[in-house]
mmCIF file of C-alpha atoms in Angstrom:
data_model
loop_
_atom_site.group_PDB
_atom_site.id
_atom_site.type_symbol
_atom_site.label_atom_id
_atom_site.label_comp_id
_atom_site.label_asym_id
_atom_site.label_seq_id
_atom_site.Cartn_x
_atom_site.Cartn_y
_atom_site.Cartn_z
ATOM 1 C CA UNK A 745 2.883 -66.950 -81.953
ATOM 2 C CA UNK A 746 2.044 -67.952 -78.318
ATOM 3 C CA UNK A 747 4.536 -67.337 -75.657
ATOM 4 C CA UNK A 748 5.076 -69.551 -73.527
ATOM 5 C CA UNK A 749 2.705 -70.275 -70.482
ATOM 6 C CA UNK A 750 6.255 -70.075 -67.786
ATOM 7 C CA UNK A 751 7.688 -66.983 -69.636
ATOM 8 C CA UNK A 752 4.445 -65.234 -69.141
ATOM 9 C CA UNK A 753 3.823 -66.258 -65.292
ATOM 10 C CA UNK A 754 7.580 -65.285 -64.445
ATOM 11 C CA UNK A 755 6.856 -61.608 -65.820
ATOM 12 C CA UNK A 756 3.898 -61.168 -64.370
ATOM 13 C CA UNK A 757 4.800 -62.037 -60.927
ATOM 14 C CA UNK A 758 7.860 -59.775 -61.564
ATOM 15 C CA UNK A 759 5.369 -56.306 -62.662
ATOM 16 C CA UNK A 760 3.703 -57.495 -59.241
ATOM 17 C CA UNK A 761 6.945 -56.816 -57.201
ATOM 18 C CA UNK A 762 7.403 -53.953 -57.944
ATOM 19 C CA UNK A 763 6.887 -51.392 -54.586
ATOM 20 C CA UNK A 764 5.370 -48.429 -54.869
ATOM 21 C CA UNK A 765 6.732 -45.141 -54.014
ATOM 22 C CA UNK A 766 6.837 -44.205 -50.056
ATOM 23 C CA UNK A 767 4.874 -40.520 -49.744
ATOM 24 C CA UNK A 768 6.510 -37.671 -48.060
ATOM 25 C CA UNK A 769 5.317 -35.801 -45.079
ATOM 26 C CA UNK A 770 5.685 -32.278 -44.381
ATOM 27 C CA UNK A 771 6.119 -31.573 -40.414
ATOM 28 C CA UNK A 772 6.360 -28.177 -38.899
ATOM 29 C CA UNK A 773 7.857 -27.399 -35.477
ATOM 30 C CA UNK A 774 7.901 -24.403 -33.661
ATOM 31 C CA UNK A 775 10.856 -24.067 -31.226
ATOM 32 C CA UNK A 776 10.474 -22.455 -28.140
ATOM 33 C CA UNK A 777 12.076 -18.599 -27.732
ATOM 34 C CA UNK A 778 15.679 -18.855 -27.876
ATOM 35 C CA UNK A 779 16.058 -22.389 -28.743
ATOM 36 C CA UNK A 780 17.622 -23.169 -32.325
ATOM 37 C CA UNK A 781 17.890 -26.445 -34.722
ATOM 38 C CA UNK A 782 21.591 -27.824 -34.165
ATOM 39 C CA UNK A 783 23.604 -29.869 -37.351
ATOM 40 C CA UNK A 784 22.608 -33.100 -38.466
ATOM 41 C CA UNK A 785 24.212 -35.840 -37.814
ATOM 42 C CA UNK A 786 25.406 -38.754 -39.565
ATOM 43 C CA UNK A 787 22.230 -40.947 -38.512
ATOM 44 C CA UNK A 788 20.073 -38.388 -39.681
ATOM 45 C CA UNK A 789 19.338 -37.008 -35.871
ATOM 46 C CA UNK A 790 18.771 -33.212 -35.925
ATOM 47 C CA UNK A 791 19.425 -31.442 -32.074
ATOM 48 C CA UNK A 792 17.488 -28.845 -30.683
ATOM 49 C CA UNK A 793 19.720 -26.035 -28.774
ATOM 50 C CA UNK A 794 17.952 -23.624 -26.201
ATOM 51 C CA UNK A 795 19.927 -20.894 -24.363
ATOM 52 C CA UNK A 796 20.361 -20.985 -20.485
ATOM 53 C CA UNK A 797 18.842 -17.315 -20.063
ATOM 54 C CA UNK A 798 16.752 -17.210 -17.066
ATOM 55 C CA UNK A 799 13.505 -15.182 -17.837
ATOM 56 C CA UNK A 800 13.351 -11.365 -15.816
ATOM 57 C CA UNK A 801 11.049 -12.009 -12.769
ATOM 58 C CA UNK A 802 7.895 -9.949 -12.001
ATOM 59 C CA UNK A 803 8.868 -7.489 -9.589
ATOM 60 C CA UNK A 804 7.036 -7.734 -6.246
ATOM 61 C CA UNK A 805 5.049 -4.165 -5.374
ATOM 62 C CA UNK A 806 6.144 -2.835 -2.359
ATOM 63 C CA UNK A 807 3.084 -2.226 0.082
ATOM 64 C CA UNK A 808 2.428 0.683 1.421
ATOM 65 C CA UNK A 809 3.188 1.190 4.568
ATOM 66 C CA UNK A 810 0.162 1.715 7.430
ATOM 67 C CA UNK A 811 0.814 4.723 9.547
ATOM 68 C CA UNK A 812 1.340 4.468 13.172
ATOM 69 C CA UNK A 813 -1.372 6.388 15.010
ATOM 70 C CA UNK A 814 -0.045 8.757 17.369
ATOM 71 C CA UNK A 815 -0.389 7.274 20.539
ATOM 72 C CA UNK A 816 -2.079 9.264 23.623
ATOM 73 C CA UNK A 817 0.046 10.906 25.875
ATOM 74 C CA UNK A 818 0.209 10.006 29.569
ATOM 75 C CA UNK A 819 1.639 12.719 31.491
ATOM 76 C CA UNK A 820 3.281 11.788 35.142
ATOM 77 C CA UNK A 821 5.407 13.888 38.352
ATOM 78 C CA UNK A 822 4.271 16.573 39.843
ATOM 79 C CA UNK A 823 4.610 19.921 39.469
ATOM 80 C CA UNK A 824 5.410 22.824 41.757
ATOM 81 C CA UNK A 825 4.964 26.786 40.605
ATOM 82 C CA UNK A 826 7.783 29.156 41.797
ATOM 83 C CA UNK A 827 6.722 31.556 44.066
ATOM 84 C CA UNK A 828 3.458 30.186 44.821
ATOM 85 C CA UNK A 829 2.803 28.587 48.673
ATOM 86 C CA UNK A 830 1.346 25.548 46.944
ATOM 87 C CA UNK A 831 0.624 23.611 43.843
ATOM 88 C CA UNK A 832 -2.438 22.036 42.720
ATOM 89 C CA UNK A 833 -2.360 19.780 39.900
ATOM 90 C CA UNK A 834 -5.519 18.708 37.662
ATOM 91 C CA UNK A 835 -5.063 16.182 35.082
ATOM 92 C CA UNK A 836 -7.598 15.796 32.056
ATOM 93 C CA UNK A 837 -7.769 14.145 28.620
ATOM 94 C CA UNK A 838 -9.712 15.781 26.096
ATOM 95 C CA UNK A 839 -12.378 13.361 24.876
ATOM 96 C CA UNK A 840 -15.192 13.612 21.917
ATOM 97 C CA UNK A 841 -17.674 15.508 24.446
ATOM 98 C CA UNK A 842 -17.714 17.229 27.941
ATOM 99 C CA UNK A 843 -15.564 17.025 30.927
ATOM 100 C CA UNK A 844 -16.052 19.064 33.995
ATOM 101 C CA UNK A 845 -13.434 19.026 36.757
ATOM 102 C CA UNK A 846 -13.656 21.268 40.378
ATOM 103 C CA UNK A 847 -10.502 22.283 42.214
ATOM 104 C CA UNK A 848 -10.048 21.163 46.270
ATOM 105 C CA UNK A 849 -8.697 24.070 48.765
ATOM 106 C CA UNK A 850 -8.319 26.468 46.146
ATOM 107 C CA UNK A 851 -7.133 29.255 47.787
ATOM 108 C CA UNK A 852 -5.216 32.510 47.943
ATOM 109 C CA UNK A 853 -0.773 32.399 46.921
ATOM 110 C CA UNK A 854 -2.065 28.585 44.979
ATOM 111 C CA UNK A 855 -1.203 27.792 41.337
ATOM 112 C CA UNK A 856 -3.844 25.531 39.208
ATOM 113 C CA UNK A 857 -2.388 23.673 36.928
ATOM 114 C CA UNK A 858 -4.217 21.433 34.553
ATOM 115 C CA UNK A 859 -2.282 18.896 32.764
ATOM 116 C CA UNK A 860 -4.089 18.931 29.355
ATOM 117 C CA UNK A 861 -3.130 15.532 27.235
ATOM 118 C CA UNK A 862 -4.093 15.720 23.674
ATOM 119 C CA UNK A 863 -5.303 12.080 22.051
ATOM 120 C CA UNK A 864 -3.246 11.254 18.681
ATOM 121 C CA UNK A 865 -6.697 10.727 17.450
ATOM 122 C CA UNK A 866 -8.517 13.950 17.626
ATOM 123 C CA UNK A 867 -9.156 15.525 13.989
ATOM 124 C CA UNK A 868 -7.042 17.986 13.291
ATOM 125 C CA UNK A 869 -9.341 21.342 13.236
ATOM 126 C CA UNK A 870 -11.489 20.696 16.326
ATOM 127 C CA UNK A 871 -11.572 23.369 18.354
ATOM 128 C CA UNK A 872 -12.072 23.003 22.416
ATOM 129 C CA UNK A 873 -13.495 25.327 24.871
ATOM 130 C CA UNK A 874 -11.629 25.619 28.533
ATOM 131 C CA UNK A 875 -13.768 27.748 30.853
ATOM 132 C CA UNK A 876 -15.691 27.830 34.258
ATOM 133 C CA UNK A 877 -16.035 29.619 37.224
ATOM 134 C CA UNK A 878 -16.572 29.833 41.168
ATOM 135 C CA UNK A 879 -17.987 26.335 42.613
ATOM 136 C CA UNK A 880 -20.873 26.772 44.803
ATOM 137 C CA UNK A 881 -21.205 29.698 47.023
ATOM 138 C CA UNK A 882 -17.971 30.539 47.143
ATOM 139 C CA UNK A 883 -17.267 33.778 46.001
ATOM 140 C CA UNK A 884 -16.552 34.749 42.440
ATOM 141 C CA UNK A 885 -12.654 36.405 42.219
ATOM 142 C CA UNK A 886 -10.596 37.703 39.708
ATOM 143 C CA UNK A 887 -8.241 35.723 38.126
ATOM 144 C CA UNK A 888 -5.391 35.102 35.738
ATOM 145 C CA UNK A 889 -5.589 31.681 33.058
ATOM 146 C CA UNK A 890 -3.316 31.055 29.935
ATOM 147 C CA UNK A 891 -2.711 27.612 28.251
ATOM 148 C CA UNK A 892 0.584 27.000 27.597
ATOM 149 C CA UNK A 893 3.267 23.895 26.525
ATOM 150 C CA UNK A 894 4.545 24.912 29.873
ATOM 151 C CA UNK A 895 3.238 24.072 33.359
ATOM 152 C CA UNK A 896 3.265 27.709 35.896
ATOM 153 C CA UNK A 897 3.185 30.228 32.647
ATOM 154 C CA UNK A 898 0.836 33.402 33.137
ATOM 155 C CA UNK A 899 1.694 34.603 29.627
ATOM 156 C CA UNK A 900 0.417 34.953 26.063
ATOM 157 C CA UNK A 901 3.383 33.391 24.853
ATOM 158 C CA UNK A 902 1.372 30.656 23.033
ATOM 159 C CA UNK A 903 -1.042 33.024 21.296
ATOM 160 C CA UNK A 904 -2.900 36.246 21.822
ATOM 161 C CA UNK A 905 -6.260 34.183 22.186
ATOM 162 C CA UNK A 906 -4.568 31.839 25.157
ATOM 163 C CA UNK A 907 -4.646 34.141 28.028
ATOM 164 C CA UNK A 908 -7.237 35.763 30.124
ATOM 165 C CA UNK A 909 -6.669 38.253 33.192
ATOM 166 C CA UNK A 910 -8.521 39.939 35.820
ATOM 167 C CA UNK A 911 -12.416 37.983 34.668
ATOM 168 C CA UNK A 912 -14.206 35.976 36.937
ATOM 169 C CA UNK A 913 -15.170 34.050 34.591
ATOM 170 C CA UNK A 914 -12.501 32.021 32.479
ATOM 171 C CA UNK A 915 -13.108 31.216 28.692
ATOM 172 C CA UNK A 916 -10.526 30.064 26.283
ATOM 173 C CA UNK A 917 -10.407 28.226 23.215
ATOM 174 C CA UNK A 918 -7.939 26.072 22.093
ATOM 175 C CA UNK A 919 -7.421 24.125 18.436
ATOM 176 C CA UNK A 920 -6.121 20.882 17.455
ATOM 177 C CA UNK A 921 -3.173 20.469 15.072
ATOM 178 C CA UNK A 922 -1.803 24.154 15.209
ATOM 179 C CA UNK A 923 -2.934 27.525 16.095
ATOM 180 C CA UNK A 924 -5.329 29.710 13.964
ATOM 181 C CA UNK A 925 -3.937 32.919 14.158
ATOM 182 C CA UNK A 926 -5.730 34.210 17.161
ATOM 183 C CA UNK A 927 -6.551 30.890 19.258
ATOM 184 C CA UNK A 928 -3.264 28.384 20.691
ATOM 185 C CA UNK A 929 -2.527 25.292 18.421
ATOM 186 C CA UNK A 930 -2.305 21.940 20.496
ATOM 187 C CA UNK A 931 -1.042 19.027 18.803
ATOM 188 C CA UNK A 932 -1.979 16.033 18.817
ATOM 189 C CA UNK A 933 -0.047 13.430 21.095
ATOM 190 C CA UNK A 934 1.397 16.897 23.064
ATOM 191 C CA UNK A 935 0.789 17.412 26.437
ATOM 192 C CA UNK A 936 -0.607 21.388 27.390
ATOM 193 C CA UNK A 937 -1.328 23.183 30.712
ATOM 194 C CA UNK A 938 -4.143 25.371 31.674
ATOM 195 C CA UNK A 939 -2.529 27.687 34.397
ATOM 196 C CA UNK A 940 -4.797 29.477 36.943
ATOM 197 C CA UNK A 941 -4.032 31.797 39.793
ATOM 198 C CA UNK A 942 -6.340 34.107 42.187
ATOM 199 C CA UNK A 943 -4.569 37.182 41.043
ATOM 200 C CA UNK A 944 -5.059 39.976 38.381
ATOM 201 C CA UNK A 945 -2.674 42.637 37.420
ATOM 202 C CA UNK A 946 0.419 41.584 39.934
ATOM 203 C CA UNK A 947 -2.297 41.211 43.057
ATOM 204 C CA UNK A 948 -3.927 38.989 45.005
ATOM 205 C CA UNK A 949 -7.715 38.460 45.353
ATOM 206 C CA UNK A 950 -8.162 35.457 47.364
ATOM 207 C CA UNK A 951 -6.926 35.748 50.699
ATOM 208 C CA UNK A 952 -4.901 32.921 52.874
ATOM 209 C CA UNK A 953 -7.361 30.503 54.235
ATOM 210 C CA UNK A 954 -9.977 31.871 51.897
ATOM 211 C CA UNK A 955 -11.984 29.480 49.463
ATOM 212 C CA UNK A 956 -12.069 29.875 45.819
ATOM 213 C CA UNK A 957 -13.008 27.066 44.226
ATOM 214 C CA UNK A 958 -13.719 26.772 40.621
ATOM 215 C CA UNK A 959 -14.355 24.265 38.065
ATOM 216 C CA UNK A 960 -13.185 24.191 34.525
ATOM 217 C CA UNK A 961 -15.276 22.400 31.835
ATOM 218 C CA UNK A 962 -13.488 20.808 28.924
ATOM 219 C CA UNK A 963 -15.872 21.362 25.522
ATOM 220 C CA UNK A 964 -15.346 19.663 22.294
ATOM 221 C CA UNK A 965 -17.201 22.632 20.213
#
């Protein structure tokens, strides 16, 4: 039996109608650190929550700090020995080589003082050499030297190795940054006095009105 030609067009058309089925997708989303997925609302809407933490900052390094250099001393006045008819006063700053200095009217009953300033910058361990004698033709006399942190100071008082009596001839040795023992320490940034007098063993050997000049050299050894 045939059906008929509408019955069959009107099912047809209604197997055509029919929609397929809509696929699902999978989606994965990584929240950041601290964050969380919130409750879903009634529109389907899902809220992502984060925390207000603020993150630990890097800590800044604190530099290290540049030494000052010890600066170089400048020593200033005058000085006057007790006891003595006169005062003469020498100053010198020790450099990296040689520095020879001569006295003026030198004579009997004067002090010598040289004012020794120590550069900040001098390695500590150099050594220095202090000595010298008469200038000229004048003629050679014994005398009395010490170095000392004190200006006018005929002693030993700094070390055994920083005094000289009754020589001609004076020859000390002095070390930078502290003593060795035997030889006087002088620090760097100090100020130090070479002391000389025309006298050995409490008495005089230059007379009044007498020259005895000298020189002292100043040695980086």
């Amino acid at each position: 039996m045939k059906r008929p030609v509408t019955r069959a067009l009107a099912a047809a058309l209604s197997s055509a109608c029919i929609a397929a089925p809509v696929p699902v997708l999978g989606v994965t989303i990584t929240l950041p650190s601290g964050c969380s997925i919130g409750v879903q609302d009634s529109s389907g809407n899902v809220s992502v929550i984060c925390g207000n933490s603020t993150p630990t900052p890097t800590p800044t390094p604190t530099p290290t700090p540049t030494p000052t250099p010890t600066p170089t001393p400048t020593p200033t006045g005058s000085i006057s020995c007790a006891g003595f008819a006169s005062t003469q006063t020498i100053d010198v700053t020790l450099g990296t080589g040689s520095i020879r200095l001569a006295t003026k009217s030198f004579t009997g009953n004067t002090a010598l003082v040289y004012r020794v300033a120590v550069p900040g910058t001098l390695p500590t361990g150099n050594y220095y050499r202090f000595s010298g004698t008469q200038v000229g033709s004048d003629q050679a006399h014994l005398r009395t030297a010490a170095i000392s942190s004190t200006p006018c100071d005929f002693s030993s008082q700094l070390a055994p190795g920083a005094y000289v009596e009754g020589s001609t001839d004076v020859t000390l040795y002095a070390r930078v940054g502290g003593t060795d023992g035997y030889y006087p320490g002088i620090v760097q940034g100090g100020v130090y006095y070479l002391n000389i007098e025309n006298a050995a063993w409490g008495s005089s050997t230059c007379g009044v009105g007498e020259s005895c000049n000298m020189y002292i050299d100043f040695v980086k050894q």
